[in-house]
Amino acid sequence: MKKHNFSAGPSILPQEVLDKAAQAVLNYNNSGLSILEISHRSKDFVAIMEEARTLALELLGLEGKGYQALFLSGGASMEFVRVPYSLLKQNGKAAYLDTGTWAAGAIKQAEKFGETIVVASSKSDNYSYIPKEYSIPTDASYFHCTSNNTIFGTQMQDFPETDVPIVCDMSSDIFSREIDFSKFGIIYAGAQKNMGPAGTTLVVVKEELLGKTDRVTPDILDYSAHIAKDSMYNTPPVFAVYASMLTLQWVKANGGVAAMEKKNNEKAALLYNEIERNLLFKGVAKLEDRSKMNVTFILVNEAHKEQFDKMWKAANISGLNGHRSVGGYRASIYNAMSIESVQVLVDVMQEFEKTIQ
Ligand SMILES: *Cc1c(COP(=O)(O)O)cnc(C)c1O
């Protein structure tokens, strides 16, 4: 029986995507070949890559606005490096907002390249909120932020107004809510949270920002080289790109990002309302900054842990344990998660309440 998968990543995918991907592994499009054994230069895969790139821009409302979408490899972590290589001048400076473990990881890499200014950080409060009072130096080459903090369960609701190009790691909330995506210079997202299997990263780049640094950049770290080769500078992760394309088709067929947002708001409200109502639980993130993708919460009384764990496991729920740096629980309720599965978790929380009283 299929489980209710609350894993933070790699994470749940739409059943339809799994079915189509499984079929393609056996026999892609009745070609007599598996998707795993076709050339990335074949007509079939060139069409897949093109559709994935086009759909990504279309769903973000960025078609015809000077952006290119790439499907690269190396994970979101690779973009921690490609971003400064591509945008940071040798004597320039970069500005970063430190909102979590991944943001801090990006900062650590940028520091290897040049002056890196952390405009604000919530680290001393274990990243339980998003800092809002900060200013971005006008001479920074770019400002980097993380839209959703997968581990701590916080999410940026607003993005700064600035003339400095904004780079955003949207790994865990891409395609989950409507934002004016044209505010960003670069958006990147590892596929394995809200888009596909591990192995590829969507990078959306505003082309006019490229080619302005004075660095010697190896081609594989240079977005321009990937754009020039239509995202096939080297062998792309064929299967991960294919499965991501299937998910993007699913997002489009189900009403696009606006419809995803509506459903995500309902799921998050259902779960957060229960966390607030049920006196046995407590939310981790500051109310106004709570994430609609990763819901973090703890037991008020740790002594109840064994009982609660037993109950959610018996309800066929998987992947609910919190990250080791936060503890407690984390329910990741990405696009593919149904409201019915969230209801199963809420029901368990209510049953648990009855057994304790
Ligand atoms: C998971 C995650 C990453 C790291 O992704 P990799 O693909 O493992 O490199 C970076 N940023 C955020 C926000 C994430 O959730």
Tab-separated table of N, CA, C and O in Angstrom, residues 49 63 69 168 215 256 291-292:
chain	number	residue	atom	x	y	z
A	49	MET	N	13.863	17.785	-23.406
A	49	MET	CA	14.598	18.913	-22.812
A	49	MET	C	13.949	20.235	-23.207
A	49	MET	O	13.759	21.125	-22.374
A	63	GLU	N	8.169	33.609	-19.928
A	63	GLU	CA	8.408	33.429	-21.367
A	63	GLU	C	8.520	34.788	-22.057
A	63	GLU	O	7.728	35.686	-21.798
A	69	ALA	N	15.888	28.910	-19.215
A	69	ALA	CA	15.789	27.853	-18.195
A	69	ALA	C	16.773	26.749	-18.556
A	69	ALA	O	16.872	26.351	-19.723
A	168	CYS	N	17.766	33.716	-6.049
A	168	CYS	CA	16.979	33.028	-5.030
A	168	CYS	C	17.045	31.512	-5.171
A	168	CYS	O	16.805	30.957	-6.244
A	215	ARG	N	36.282	37.301	-14.217
A	215	ARG	CA	36.884	36.034	-13.801
A	215	ARG	C	37.170	35.133	-14.986
A	215	ARG	O	36.518	35.230	-16.011
A	256	GLY	N	-1.861	25.057	-13.154
A	256	GLY	CA	-0.682	25.917	-13.029
A	256	GLY	C	-0.379	26.310	-11.589
A	256	GLY	O	-0.947	25.768	-10.635
A	291	SER	N	6.183	28.223	6.964
A	291	SER	CA	6.254	27.704	5.601
A	291	SER	C	5.005	26.914	5.239
A	291	SER	O	4.486	26.157	6.054
A	292	LYS	N	4.554	27.083	4.005
A	292	LYS	CA	3.425	26.282	3.522
A	292	LYS	C	3.896	24.993	2.857
A	292	LYS	O	3.084	24.233	2.320
